[in-house]
JSON list of C-alpha atoms in Angstrom, two decimals:
[
{"chain": "A", "resi": 1, "resn": "MET", "atom": "CA", "xyz": [-3.21, 26.09, -14.89]},
{"chain": "A", "resi": 2, "resn": "GLY", "atom": "CA", "xyz": [-6.02, 27.58, -16.95]},
{"chain": "A", "resi": 3, "resn": "LEU", "atom": "CA", "xyz": [-9.61, 28.24, -16.00]},
{"chain": "A", "resi": 4, "resn": "ILE", "atom": "CA", "xyz": [-11.00, 25.05, -17.60]},
{"chain": "A", "resi": 5, "resn": "VAL", "atom": "CA", "xyz": [-8.50, 22.86, -15.78]},
{"chain": "A", "resi": 6, "resn": "LYS", "atom": "CA", "xyz": [-9.23, 24.56, -12.44]},
{"chain": "A", "resi": 7, "resn": "THR", "atom": "CA", "xyz": [-13.01, 24.23, -12.82]},
{"chain": "A", "resi": 8, "resn": "SER", "atom": "CA", "xyz": [-12.73, 20.59, -13.89]},
{"chain": "A", "resi": 9, "resn": "ALA", "atom": "CA", "xyz": [-10.41, 19.87, -10.97]},
{"chain": "A", "resi": 10, "resn": "ARG", "atom": "CA", "xyz": [-12.90, 21.49, -8.59]},
{"chain": "A", "resi": 11, "resn": "ALA", "atom": "CA", "xyz": [-15.54, 19.05, -9.86]},
{"chain": "A", "resi": 12, "resn": "ILE", "atom": "CA", "xyz": [-13.34, 15.97, -10.07]},
{"chain": "A", "resi": 13, "resn": "ILE", "atom": "CA", "xyz": [-11.32, 16.13, -6.83]},
{"chain": "A", "resi": 14, "resn": "PRO", "atom": "CA", "xyz": [-14.33, 15.33, -4.58]},
{"chain": "A", "resi": 15, "resn": "LEU", "atom": "CA", "xyz": [-15.31, 12.46, -6.88]},
{"chain": "A", "resi": 16, "resn": "ILE", "atom": "CA", "xyz": [-11.80, 10.96, -6.70]},
{"chain": "A", "resi": 17, "resn": "GLY", "atom": "CA", "xyz": [-11.80, 11.42, -2.94]},
{"chain": "A", "resi": 18, "resn": "ILE", "atom": "CA", "xyz": [-15.16, 9.70, -2.50]},
{"chain": "A", "resi": 19, "resn": "PHE", "atom": "CA", "xyz": [-14.14, 6.84, -4.77]},
{"chain": "A", "resi": 20, "resn": "GLY", "atom": "CA", "xyz": [-10.88, 6.37, -2.84]},
{"chain": "A", "resi": 21, "resn": "ALA", "atom": "CA", "xyz": [-12.76, 6.39, 0.46]},
{"chain": "A", "resi": 22, "resn": "TYR", "atom": "CA", "xyz": [-15.10, 3.76, -0.99]},
{"chain": "A", "resi": 23, "resn": "ILE", "atom": "CA", "xyz": [-12.13, 1.57, -1.97]},
{"chain": "A", "resi": 24, "resn": "VAL", "atom": "CA", "xyz": [-10.63, 1.90, 1.52]},
{"chain": "A", "resi": 25, "resn": "MET", "atom": "CA", "xyz": [-13.92, 1.24, 3.35]},
{"chain": "A", "resi": 26, "resn": "HIS", "atom": "CA", "xyz": [-14.83, -1.82, 1.28]},
{"chain": "A", "resi": 27, "resn": "GLY", "atom": "CA", "xyz": [-11.31, -3.29, 1.36]},
{"chain": "A", "resi": 28, "resn": "HIS", "atom": "CA", "xyz": [-12.54, -6.50, 3.00]},
{"chain": "A", "resi": 29, "resn": "LEU", "atom": "CA", "xyz": [-15.42, -7.00, 0.53]},
{"chain": "A", "resi": 30, "resn": "THR", "atom": "CA", "xyz": [-14.25, -5.92, -2.94]},
{"chain": "A", "resi": 31, "resn": "PRO", "atom": "CA", "xyz": [-10.88, -5.71, -4.69]},
{"chain": "A", "resi": 32, "resn": "GLY", "atom": "CA", "xyz": [-8.72, -2.92, -3.37]},
{"chain": "A", "resi": 33, "resn": "GLY", "atom": "CA", "xyz": [-7.86, -1.93, 0.14]},
{"chain": "A", "resi": 34, "resn": "GLY", "atom": "CA", "xyz": [-5.74, 0.43, 2.14]},
{"chain": "A", "resi": 35, "resn": "PHE", "atom": "CA", "xyz": [-2.79, 0.81, -0.22]},
{"chain": "A", "resi": 36, "resn": "GLN", "atom": "CA", "xyz": [-4.84, 1.12, -3.39]},
{"chain": "A", "resi": 37, "resn": "GLY", "atom": "CA", "xyz": [-7.46, 3.45, -1.93]},
{"chain": "A", "resi": 38, "resn": "GLY", "atom": "CA", "xyz": [-4.81, 5.58, -0.22]},
{"chain": "A", "resi": 39, "resn": "ALA", "atom": "CA", "xyz": [-2.97, 5.97, -3.52]},
{"chain": "A", "resi": 40, "resn": "THR", "atom": "CA", "xyz": [-6.26, 6.97, -5.19]},
{"chain": "A", "resi": 41, "resn": "ILE", "atom": "CA", "xyz": [-6.95, 9.70, -2.62]},
{"chain": "A", "resi": 42, "resn": "ALA", "atom": "CA", "xyz": [-3.33, 10.84, -2.94]},
{"chain": "A", "resi": 43, "resn": "GLY", "atom": "CA", "xyz": [-4.05, 11.18, -6.66]},
{"chain": "A", "resi": 44, "resn": "ALA", "atom": "CA", "xyz": [-6.77, 13.70, -5.76]},
{"chain": "A", "resi": 45, "resn": "GLY", "atom": "CA", "xyz": [-4.24, 15.61, -3.66]},
{"chain": "A", "resi": 46, "resn": "ILE", "atom": "CA", "xyz": [-1.72, 15.60, -6.50]},
{"chain": "A", "resi": 47, "resn": "LEU", "atom": "CA", "xyz": [-4.41, 16.81, -8.89]},
{"chain": "A", "resi": 48, "resn": "PHE", "atom": "CA", "xyz": [-5.03, 19.69, -6.47]},
{"chain": "A", "resi": 49, "resn": "LEU", "atom": "CA", "xyz": [-1.31, 20.47, -6.43]},
{"chain": "A", "resi": 50, "resn": "VAL", "atom": "CA", "xyz": [-1.01, 20.37, -10.22]},
{"chain": "A", "resi": 51, "resn": "ALA", "atom": "CA", "xyz": [-4.21, 22.27, -11.01]},
{"chain": "A", "resi": 52, "resn": "PHE", "atom": "CA", "xyz": [-4.06, 25.03, -8.41]},
{"chain": "A", "resi": 53, "resn": "GLY", "atom": "CA", "xyz": [-0.33, 25.48, -8.14]},
{"chain": "A", "resi": 54, "resn": "LEU", "atom": "CA", "xyz": [2.27, 25.51, -5.43]},
{"chain": "A", "resi": 55, "resn": "ASP", "atom": "CA", "xyz": [1.18, 28.70, -3.65]},
{"chain": "A", "resi": 56, "resn": "GLU", "atom": "CA", "xyz": [-2.37, 27.43, -3.11]},
{"chain": "A", "resi": 57, "resn": "MET", "atom": "CA", "xyz": [-0.98, 24.06, -1.96]},
{"chain": "A", "resi": 58, "resn": "ARG", "atom": "CA", "xyz": [1.32, 25.80, 0.53]},
{"chain": "A", "resi": 59, "resn": "LYS", "atom": "CA", "xyz": [-1.71, 27.52, 2.10]},
{"chain": "A", "resi": 60, "resn": "HIS", "atom": "CA", "xyz": [-3.61, 24.25, 2.61]},
{"chain": "A", "resi": 61, "resn": "TYR", "atom": "CA", "xyz": [-0.76, 21.88, 3.38]},
{"chain": "A", "resi": 62, "resn": "ASN", "atom": "CA", "xyz": [0.42, 21.60, 6.98]},
{"chain": "A", "resi": 63, "resn": "LYS", "atom": "CA", "xyz": [3.65, 19.65, 7.24]},
{"chain": "A", "resi": 64, "resn": "ASN", "atom": "CA", "xyz": [3.32, 18.85, 10.95]},
{"chain": "A", "resi": 65, "resn": "LEU", "atom": "CA", "xyz": [-0.29, 17.70, 10.59]},
{"chain": "A", "resi": 66, "resn": "TYR", "atom": "CA", "xyz": [0.54, 15.36, 7.71]},
{"chain": "A", "resi": 67, "resn": "SER", "atom": "CA", "xyz": [3.59, 13.92, 9.48]},
{"chain": "A", "resi": 68, "resn": "ALA", "atom": "CA", "xyz": [1.55, 13.33, 12.63]},
{"chain": "A", "resi": 69, "resn": "LEU", "atom": "CA", "xyz": [-1.29, 11.70, 10.65]},
{"chain": "A", "resi": 70, "resn": "GLU", "atom": "CA", "xyz": [1.16, 9.31, 8.97]},
{"chain": "A", "resi": 71, "resn": "GLY", "atom": "CA", "xyz": [2.51, 8.26, 12.34]},
{"chain": "A", "resi": 72, "resn": "ILE", "atom": "CA", "xyz": [-1.00, 7.90, 13.74]},
{"chain": "A", "resi": 73, "resn": "GLY", "atom": "CA", "xyz": [-1.94, 5.67, 10.81]},
{"chain": "A", "resi": 74, "resn": "GLY", "atom": "CA", "xyz": [0.98, 3.35, 11.54]},
{"chain": "A", "resi": 75, "resn": "LEU", "atom": "CA", "xyz": [0.19, 3.31, 15.26]},
{"chain": "A", "resi": 76, "resn": "ALA", "atom": "CA", "xyz": [-3.49, 2.50, 14.59]},
{"chain": "A", "resi": 77, "resn": "PHE", "atom": "CA", "xyz": [-2.36, -0.42, 12.42]},
{"chain": "A", "resi": 78, "resn": "LEU", "atom": "CA", "xyz": [-0.12, -1.73, 15.19]},
{"chain": "A", "resi": 79, "resn": "GLY", "atom": "CA", "xyz": [-2.84, -1.15, 17.79]},
{"chain": "A", "resi": 80, "resn": "ALA", "atom": "CA", "xyz": [-5.36, -3.15, 15.75]},
{"chain": "A", "resi": 81, "resn": "ALA", "atom": "CA", "xyz": [-2.79, -5.92, 15.42]},
{"chain": "A", "resi": 82, "resn": "MET", "atom": "CA", "xyz": [-2.27, -5.93, 19.21]},
{"chain": "A", "resi": 83, "resn": "LEU", "atom": "CA", "xyz": [-6.00, -6.20, 20.05]},
{"chain": "A", "resi": 84, "resn": "GLY", "atom": "CA", "xyz": [-5.74, -9.95, 20.39]},
{"chain": "A", "resi": 85, "resn": "MET", "atom": "CA", "xyz": [-2.42, -9.88, 22.24]},
{"chain": "A", "resi": 86, "resn": "GLY", "atom": "CA", "xyz": [-3.89, -12.25, 24.86]},
{"chain": "A", "resi": 87, "resn": "VAL", "atom": "CA", "xyz": [-3.70, -15.08, 22.31]},
{"chain": "A", "resi": 88, "resn": "ALA", "atom": "CA", "xyz": [-1.15, -13.98, 19.74]},
{"chain": "A", "resi": 89, "resn": "PHE", "atom": "CA", "xyz": [0.04, -10.99, 17.76]},
{"chain": "A", "resi": 90, "resn": "PHE", "atom": "CA", "xyz": [-2.35, -10.52, 14.82]},
{"chain": "A", "resi": 91, "resn": "TYR", "atom": "CA", "xyz": [-5.02, -12.68, 16.48]},
{"chain": "A", "resi": 92, "resn": "ASN", "atom": "CA", "xyz": [-8.30, -11.44, 15.01]},
{"chain": "A", "resi": 93, "resn": "THR", "atom": "CA", "xyz": [-10.16, -11.20, 18.33]},
{"chain": "A", "resi": 94, "resn": "LEU", "atom": "CA", "xyz": [-12.76, -8.75, 17.04]},
{"chain": "A", "resi": 95, "resn": "TRP", "atom": "CA", "xyz": [-13.95, -11.34, 14.57]},
{"chain": "A", "resi": 96, "resn": "HIS", "atom": "CA", "xyz": [-13.94, -14.35, 16.89]},
{"chain": "A", "resi": 97, "resn": "ASN", "atom": "CA", "xyz": [-15.50, -12.79, 20.02]},
{"chain": "A", "resi": 98, "resn": "GLY", "atom": "CA", "xyz": [-15.46, -9.02, 19.67]},
{"chain": "A", "resi": 99, "resn": "PRO", "atom": "CA", "xyz": [-18.29, -6.61, 20.45]},
{"chain": "A", "resi": 100, "resn": "PHE", "atom": "CA", "xyz": [-18.48, -5.20, 16.92]},
{"chain": "A", "resi": 101, "resn": "PHE", "atom": "CA", "xyz": [-17.10, -5.87, 13.41]},
{"chain": "A", "resi": 102, "resn": "ASN", "atom": "CA", "xyz": [-18.32, -9.46, 13.77]},
{"chain": "A", "resi": 103, "resn": "GLY", "atom": "CA", "xyz": [-21.34, -9.40, 11.45]},
{"chain": "A", "resi": 104, "resn": "LYS", "atom": "CA", "xyz": [-22.13, -11.85, 8.70]},
{"chain": "A", "resi": 105, "resn": "PRO", "atom": "CA", "xyz": [-19.29, -12.16, 6.14]},
{"chain": "A", "resi": 106, "resn": "GLY", "atom": "CA", "xyz": [-20.04, -9.87, 3.24]},
{"chain": "A", "resi": 107, "resn": "THR", "atom": "CA", "xyz": [-21.58, -7.05, 5.27]},
{"chain": "A", "resi": 108, "resn": "LEU", "atom": "CA", "xyz": [-19.72, -3.82, 5.94]},
{"chain": "A", "resi": 109, "resn": "LEU", "atom": "CA", "xyz": [-19.29, -4.38, 9.70]},
{"chain": "A", "resi": 110, "resn": "SER", "atom": "CA", "xyz": [-17.59, -7.76, 9.47]},
{"chain": "A", "resi": 111, "resn": "ALA", "atom": "CA", "xyz": [-14.07, -9.19, 9.27]},
{"chain": "A", "resi": 112, "resn": "GLY", "atom": "CA", "xyz": [-12.78, -8.08, 12.67]},
{"chain": "A", "resi": 113, "resn": "PHE", "atom": "CA", "xyz": [-9.85, -5.67, 12.52]},
{"chain": "A", "resi": 114, "resn": "LEU", "atom": "CA", "xyz": [-9.59, -5.65, 8.74]},
{"chain": "A", "resi": 115, "resn": "PRO", "atom": "CA", "xyz": [-11.63, -2.42, 8.23]},
{"chain": "A", "resi": 116, "resn": "ILE", "atom": "CA", "xyz": [-9.64, -0.66, 10.98]},
{"chain": "A", "resi": 117, "resn": "MET", "atom": "CA", "xyz": [-6.37, -1.73, 9.38]},
{"chain": "A", "resi": 118, "resn": "ASN", "atom": "CA", "xyz": [-7.55, -0.68, 5.95]},
{"chain": "A", "resi": 119, "resn": "LEU", "atom": "CA", "xyz": [-8.47, 2.78, 7.24]},
{"chain": "A", "resi": 120, "resn": "ALA", "atom": "CA", "xyz": [-5.11, 3.09, 9.03]},
{"chain": "A", "resi": 121, "resn": "VAL", "atom": "CA", "xyz": [-3.10, 2.03, 5.98]},
{"chain": "A", "resi": 122, "resn": "GLY", "atom": "CA", "xyz": [-5.18, 4.25, 3.69]},
{"chain": "A", "resi": 123, "resn": "LEU", "atom": "CA", "xyz": [-4.55, 7.28, 5.94]},
{"chain": "A", "resi": 124, "resn": "LYS", "atom": "CA", "xyz": [-0.85, 6.45, 6.07]},
{"chain": "A", "resi": 125, "resn": "VAL", "atom": "CA", "xyz": [-0.44, 6.02, 2.31]},
{"chain": "A", "resi": 126, "resn": "PHE", "atom": "CA", "xyz": [-2.47, 9.16, 1.50]},
{"chain": "A", "resi": 127, "resn": "THR", "atom": "CA", "xyz": [-0.59, 11.46, 3.87]},
{"chain": "A", "resi": 128, "resn": "GLY", "atom": "CA", "xyz": [2.77, 9.94, 2.98]},
{"chain": "A", "resi": 129, "resn": "LEU", "atom": "CA", "xyz": [2.37, 10.27, -0.78]},
{"chain": "A", "resi": 130, "resn": "VAL", "atom": "CA", "xyz": [0.99, 13.81, -0.53]},
{"chain": "A", "resi": 131, "resn": "SER", "atom": "CA", "xyz": [3.88, 14.84, 1.76]},
{"chain": "A", "resi": 132, "resn": "ALA", "atom": "CA", "xyz": [6.46, 13.30, -0.56]},
{"chain": "A", "resi": 133, "resn": "LEU", "atom": "CA", "xyz": [5.01, 14.93, -3.68]},
{"chain": "A", "resi": 134, "resn": "THR", "atom": "CA", "xyz": [4.72, 18.31, -1.94]},
{"chain": "A", "resi": 135, "resn": "ALA", "atom": "CA", "xyz": [8.34, 18.04, -0.77]},
{"chain": "A", "resi": 136, "resn": "ILE", "atom": "CA", "xyz": [9.41, 17.28, -4.35]},
{"chain": "A", "resi": 137, "resn": "ALA", "atom": "CA", "xyz": [7.31, 20.18, -5.69]},
{"chain": "A", "resi": 138, "resn": "LEU", "atom": "CA", "xyz": [8.82, 22.59, -3.13]},
{"chain": "A", "resi": 139, "resn": "TYR", "atom": "CA", "xyz": [12.32, 21.57, -4.28]},
{"chain": "A", "resi": 140, "resn": "ARG", "atom": "CA", "xyz": [12.66, 24.30, -6.88]},
{"chain": "A", "resi": 141, "resn": "ARG", "atom": "CA", "xyz": [16.29, 24.75, -7.69]},
{"chain": "A", "resi": 142, "resn": "TRP", "atom": "CA", "xyz": [17.17, 23.65, -11.19]},
{"chain": "A", "resi": 143, "resn": "LYS", "atom": "CA", "xyz": [20.89, 24.51, -10.95]},
{"chain": "A", "resi": 144, "resn": "SER", "atom": "CA", "xyz": [22.64, 23.43, -7.74]},
{"chain": "B", "resi": 1, "resn": "MET", "atom": "CA", "xyz": [37.23, -7.23, -20.80]},
{"chain": "B", "resi": 2, "resn": "LYS", "atom": "CA", "xyz": [35.35, -6.88, -17.52]},
{"chain": "B", "resi": 3, "resn": "ARG", "atom": "CA", "xyz": [32.26, -5.75, -19.42]},
{"chain": "B", "resi": 4, "resn": "THR", "atom": "CA", "xyz": [32.49, -8.81, -21.70]},
{"chain": "B", "resi": 5, "resn": "ILE", "atom": "CA", "xyz": [32.57, -11.12, -18.68]},
{"chain": "B", "resi": 6, "resn": "ALA", "atom": "CA", "xyz": [29.60, -9.26, -17.17]},
{"chain": "B", "resi": 7, "resn": "TYR", "atom": "CA", "xyz": [27.52, -9.65, -20.33]},
{"chain": "B", "resi": 8, "resn": "LEU", "atom": "CA", "xyz": [28.52, -13.32, -20.64]},
{"chain": "B", "resi": 9, "resn": "SER", "atom": "CA", "xyz": [27.45, -14.01, -17.06]},
{"chain": "B", "resi": 10, "resn": "LEU", "atom": "CA", "xyz": [24.14, -12.19, -17.68]},
{"chain": "B", "resi": 11, "resn": "LEU", "atom": "CA", "xyz": [23.63, -14.42, -20.74]},
{"chain": "B", "resi": 12, "resn": "PHE", "atom": "CA", "xyz": [24.43, -17.51, -18.64]},
{"chain": "B", "resi": 13, "resn": "ILE", "atom": "CA", "xyz": [21.93, -16.50, -15.94]},
{"chain": "B", "resi": 14, "resn": "LEU", "atom": "CA", "xyz": [19.29, -15.88, -18.62]},
{"chain": "B", "resi": 15, "resn": "GLY", "atom": "CA", "xyz": [19.93, -19.34, -20.05]},
{"chain": "B", "resi": 16, "resn": "VAL", "atom": "CA", "xyz": [19.61, -20.98, -16.65]},
{"chain": "B", "resi": 17, "resn": "LEU", "atom": "CA", "xyz": [16.35, -19.13, -15.93]},
{"chain": "B", "resi": 18, "resn": "LEU", "atom": "CA", "xyz": [14.95, -20.10, -19.34]},
{"chain": "B", "resi": 19, "resn": "TYR", "atom": "CA", "xyz": [15.87, -23.72, -18.64]},
{"chain": "B", "resi": 20, "resn": "ILE", "atom": "CA", "xyz": [14.10, -23.59, -15.26]},
{"chain": "B", "resi": 21, "resn": "ALA", "atom": "CA", "xyz": [11.04, -21.94, -16.80]},
{"chain": "B", "resi": 22, "resn": "ASN", "atom": "CA", "xyz": [10.67, -24.80, -19.31]},
{"chain": "B", "resi": 23, "resn": "PRO", "atom": "CA", "xyz": [7.56, -26.80, -18.34]},
{"chain": "B", "resi": 24, "resn": "ASN", "atom": "CA", "xyz": [9.32, -30.06, -19.25]},
{"chain": "B", "resi": 25, "resn": "TYR", "atom": "CA", "xyz": [12.04, -29.63, -16.60]},
{"chain": "B", "resi": 26, "resn": "GLY", "atom": "CA", "xyz": [11.01, -27.12, -13.98]},
{"chain": "B", "resi": 27, "resn": "LEU", "atom": "CA", "xyz": [8.07, -24.84, -13.30]},
{"chain": "B", "resi": 28, "resn": "VAL", "atom": "CA", "xyz": [4.49, -25.86, -13.89]},
{"chain": "B", "resi": 29, "resn": "PHE", "atom": "CA", "xyz": [2.33, -23.14, -15.44]},
{"chain": "B", "resi": 30, "resn": "GLY", "atom": "CA", "xyz": [-1.40, -23.10, -14.76]},
{"chain": "B", "resi": 31, "resn": "PRO", "atom": "CA", "xyz": [-1.63, -26.22, -12.56]},
{"chain": "B", "resi": 32, "resn": "GLY", "atom": "CA", "xyz": [-5.07, -27.79, -12.39]},
{"chain": "B", "resi": 33, "resn": "GLY", "atom": "CA", "xyz": [-6.77, -30.79, -10.87]},
{"chain": "B", "resi": 34, "resn": "LYS", "atom": "CA", "xyz": [-4.33, -33.07, -9.02]},
{"chain": "B", "resi": 35, "resn": "GLU", "atom": "CA", "xyz": [-1.40, -30.74, -9.69]},
{"chain": "B", "resi": 36, "resn": "TRP", "atom": "CA", "xyz": [-3.34, -27.89, -8.05]},
{"chain": "B", "resi": 37, "resn": "LEU", "atom": "CA", "xyz": [-3.75, -29.88, -4.83]},
{"chain": "B", "resi": 38, "resn": "ALA", "atom": "CA", "xyz": [-0.13, -31.02, -4.91]},
{"chain": "B", "resi": 39, "resn": "LEU", "atom": "CA", "xyz": [1.55, -27.69, -5.70]},
{"chain": "B", "resi": 40, "resn": "ARG", "atom": "CA", "xyz": [-0.91, -25.05, -4.46]},
{"chain": "B", "resi": 41, "resn": "TYR", "atom": "CA", "xyz": [-2.23, -26.61, -1.25]},
{"chain": "B", "resi": 42, "resn": "THR", "atom": "CA", "xyz": [-1.65, -23.35, 0.66]},
{"chain": "B", "resi": 43, "resn": "ASP", "atom": "CA", "xyz": [-3.80, -21.39, -1.79]},
{"chain": "B", "resi": 44, "resn": "ASN", "atom": "CA", "xyz": [-6.40, -24.16, -1.53]},
{"chain": "B", "resi": 45, "resn": "TYR", "atom": "CA", "xyz": [-6.45, -23.80, 2.26]},
{"chain": "B", "resi": 46, "resn": "TYR", "atom": "CA", "xyz": [-6.85, -20.01, 2.08]},
{"chain": "B", "resi": 47, "resn": "ILE", "atom": "CA", "xyz": [-9.68, -20.23, -0.44]},
{"chain": "B", "resi": 48, "resn": "GLN", "atom": "CA", "xyz": [-11.56, -22.83, 1.59]},
{"chain": "B", "resi": 49, "resn": "HIS", "atom": "CA", "xyz": [-11.07, -21.50, 5.13]},
{"chain": "B", "resi": 50, "resn": "GLY", "atom": "CA", "xyz": [-10.44, -17.78, 4.65]},
{"chain": "B", "resi": 51, "resn": "VAL", "atom": "CA", "xyz": [-14.03, -16.61, 4.96]},
{"chain": "B", "resi": 52, "resn": "GLN", "atom": "CA", "xyz": [-14.76, -18.42, 8.23]},
{"chain": "B", "resi": 53, "resn": "GLU", "atom": "CA", "xyz": [-11.40, -17.80, 9.86]},
{"chain": "B", "resi": 54, "resn": "VAL", "atom": "CA", "xyz": [-10.97, -14.11, 9.04]},
{"chain": "B", "resi": 55, "resn": "GLY", "atom": "CA", "xyz": [-14.44, -12.97, 7.97]},
{"chain": "B", "resi": 56, "resn": "GLY", "atom": "CA", "xyz": [-13.57, -10.90, 4.92]},
{"chain": "B", "resi": 57, "resn": "MET", "atom": "CA", "xyz": [-14.96, -11.86, 1.53]},
{"chain": "B", "resi": 58, "resn": "ASN", "atom": "CA", "xyz": [-11.82, -10.53, -0.16]},
{"chain": "B", "resi": 59, "resn": "ILE", "atom": "CA", "xyz": [-9.34, -13.37, 0.19]},
{"chain": "B", "resi": 60, "resn": "VAL", "atom": "CA", "xyz": [-6.39, -11.17, -0.77]},
{"chain": "B", "resi": 61, "resn": "THR", "atom": "CA", "xyz": [-7.18, -8.78, 2.09]},
{"chain": "B", "resi": 62, "resn": "ASP", "atom": "CA", "xyz": [-7.62, -11.75, 4.43]},
{"chain": "B", "resi": 63, "resn": "ILE", "atom": "CA", "xyz": [-4.14, -13.05, 3.60]},
{"chain": "B", "resi": 64, "resn": "VAL", "atom": "CA", "xyz": [-2.40, -9.67, 3.50]},
{"chain": "B", "resi": 65, "resn": "PHE", "atom": "CA", "xyz": [-3.83, -8.30, 6.74]},
{"chain": "B", "resi": 66, "resn": "ASP", "atom": "CA", "xyz": [-4.46, -11.41, 8.84]},
{"chain": "B", "resi": 67, "resn": "TYR", "atom": "CA", "xyz": [-2.54, -14.52, 7.79]},
{"chain": "B", "resi": 68, "resn": "ARG", "atom": "CA", "xyz": [0.56, -12.59, 6.71]},
{"chain": "B", "resi": 69, "resn": "GLY", "atom": "CA", "xyz": [0.10, -9.44, 8.73]},
{"chain": "B", "resi": 70, "resn": "TYR", "atom": "CA", "xyz": [3.79, -9.15, 9.55]},
{"chain": "B", "resi": 71, "resn": "ASP", "atom": "CA", "xyz": [4.49, -8.72, 5.86]},
{"chain": "B", "resi": 72, "resn": "THR", "atom": "CA", "xyz": [2.10, -5.78, 5.73]},
{"chain": "B", "resi": 73, "resn": "ILE", "atom": "CA", "xyz": [3.77, -4.21, 8.78]},
{"chain": "B", "resi": 74, "resn": "GLY", "atom": "CA", "xyz": [7.06, -4.45, 6.93]},
{"chain": "B", "resi": 75, "resn": "GLU", "atom": "CA", "xyz": [5.50, -2.98, 3.83]},
{"chain": "B", "resi": 76, "resn": "ALA", "atom": "CA", "xyz": [4.10, -0.05, 5.80]},
{"chain": "B", "resi": 77, "resn": "THR", "atom": "CA", "xyz": [7.52, 0.42, 7.41]},
{"chain": "B", "resi": 78, "resn": "VAL", "atom": "CA", "xyz": [9.18, 0.46, 3.99]},
{"chain": "B", "resi": 79, "resn": "LEU", "atom": "CA", "xyz": [6.72, 3.12, 2.83]},
{"chain": "B", "resi": 80, "resn": "PHE", "atom": "CA", "xyz": [7.27, 5.16, 5.99]},
{"chain": "B", "resi": 81, "resn": "THR", "atom": "CA", "xyz": [11.05, 4.96, 5.60]},
{"chain": "B", "resi": 82, "resn": "ALA", "atom": "CA", "xyz": [10.87, 5.90, 1.92]},
{"chain": "B", "resi": 83, "resn": "ILE", "atom": "CA", "xyz": [8.70, 8.95, 2.65]},
{"chain": "B", "resi": 84, "resn": "ALA", "atom": "CA", "xyz": [10.88, 10.00, 5.58]},
{"chain": "B", "resi": 85, "resn": "GLY", "atom": "CA", "xyz": [14.06, 9.63, 3.52]},
{"chain": "B", "resi": 86, "resn": "ALA", "atom": "CA", "xyz": [12.63, 11.53, 0.55]},
{"chain": "B", "resi": 87, "resn": "ILE", "atom": "CA", "xyz": [11.43, 14.41, 2.74]},
{"chain": "B", "resi": 88, "resn": "ALA", "atom": "CA", "xyz": [14.69, 14.49, 4.71]},
{"chain": "B", "resi": 89, "resn": "LEU", "atom": "CA", "xyz": [16.78, 14.61, 1.52]},
{"chain": "B", "resi": 90, "resn": "LEU", "atom": "CA", "xyz": [14.60, 17.22, -0.21]},
{"chain": "B", "resi": 91, "resn": "ARG", "atom": "CA", "xyz": [14.79, 19.79, 2.59]},
{"chain": "B", "resi": 92, "resn": "PRO", "atom": "CA", "xyz": [16.39, 23.12, 1.65]},
{"chain": "B", "resi": 93, "resn": "TRP", "atom": "CA", "xyz": [20.10, 23.48, 2.30]},
{"chain": "B", "resi": 94, "resn": "ARG", "atom": "CA", "xyz": [21.16, 25.63, 5.17]},
{"chain": "B", "resi": 95, "resn": "ARG", "atom": "CA", "xyz": [22.99, 28.19, 3.00]},
{"chain": "B", "resi": 96, "resn": "ASP", "atom": "CA", "xyz": [19.85, 28.66, 0.85]},
{"chain": "B", "resi": 97, "resn": "GLU", "atom": "CA", "xyz": [17.73, 29.76, 3.75]},
{"chain": "B", "resi": 98, "resn": "ALA", "atom": "CA", "xyz": [19.84, 32.79, 4.57]}
]
């Protein structure tokens, strides 16, 4: 892409990333959550891919790291769900009698395992969408 | 011939769905008051008890991650499978690498 697009992308990508992180972090307070915020941050990654090109993306994209992060996101989700395994699967023990994440409803450190799950799902969606789009972009054979 | 039967059956299904969607016979659109309590008692429960039972102010997140957490696990699994399938199918062919 041209110089104007690259400079604008350099300014906009951090803003999109911060806004997506805000959506993920405040998933239990405001509309949005893991899936929506993860897709927003993945939009920043796709803007990087489109603006700076495939060669630059290949330098910064590590396939093994992204695959591992997607798995870790899923495992963190399952681990948060198993925290209250003494009572039931998906028992929100951090909210009922946990040491943290049990503040007043409406504050950031409330709602038990919901922030942990939002972070896990956001990480999973971001890495997954970026990996898929990079795999599609690397597929460069127009005729067979 | 086969295509005619297919279009006719599509037309029939559309007619049945339109009949069901008629407020005089089937679905109720925008229930309020007594109809709300009779038809949407689950939503009523979530709205009234969600904040104390789960702690999040966002009722949608409360339902999606706590009350119906299994559904979200399935959704995450679907996403994982879709990404894995896309990446596995888009890998270069073996004869291209040589």
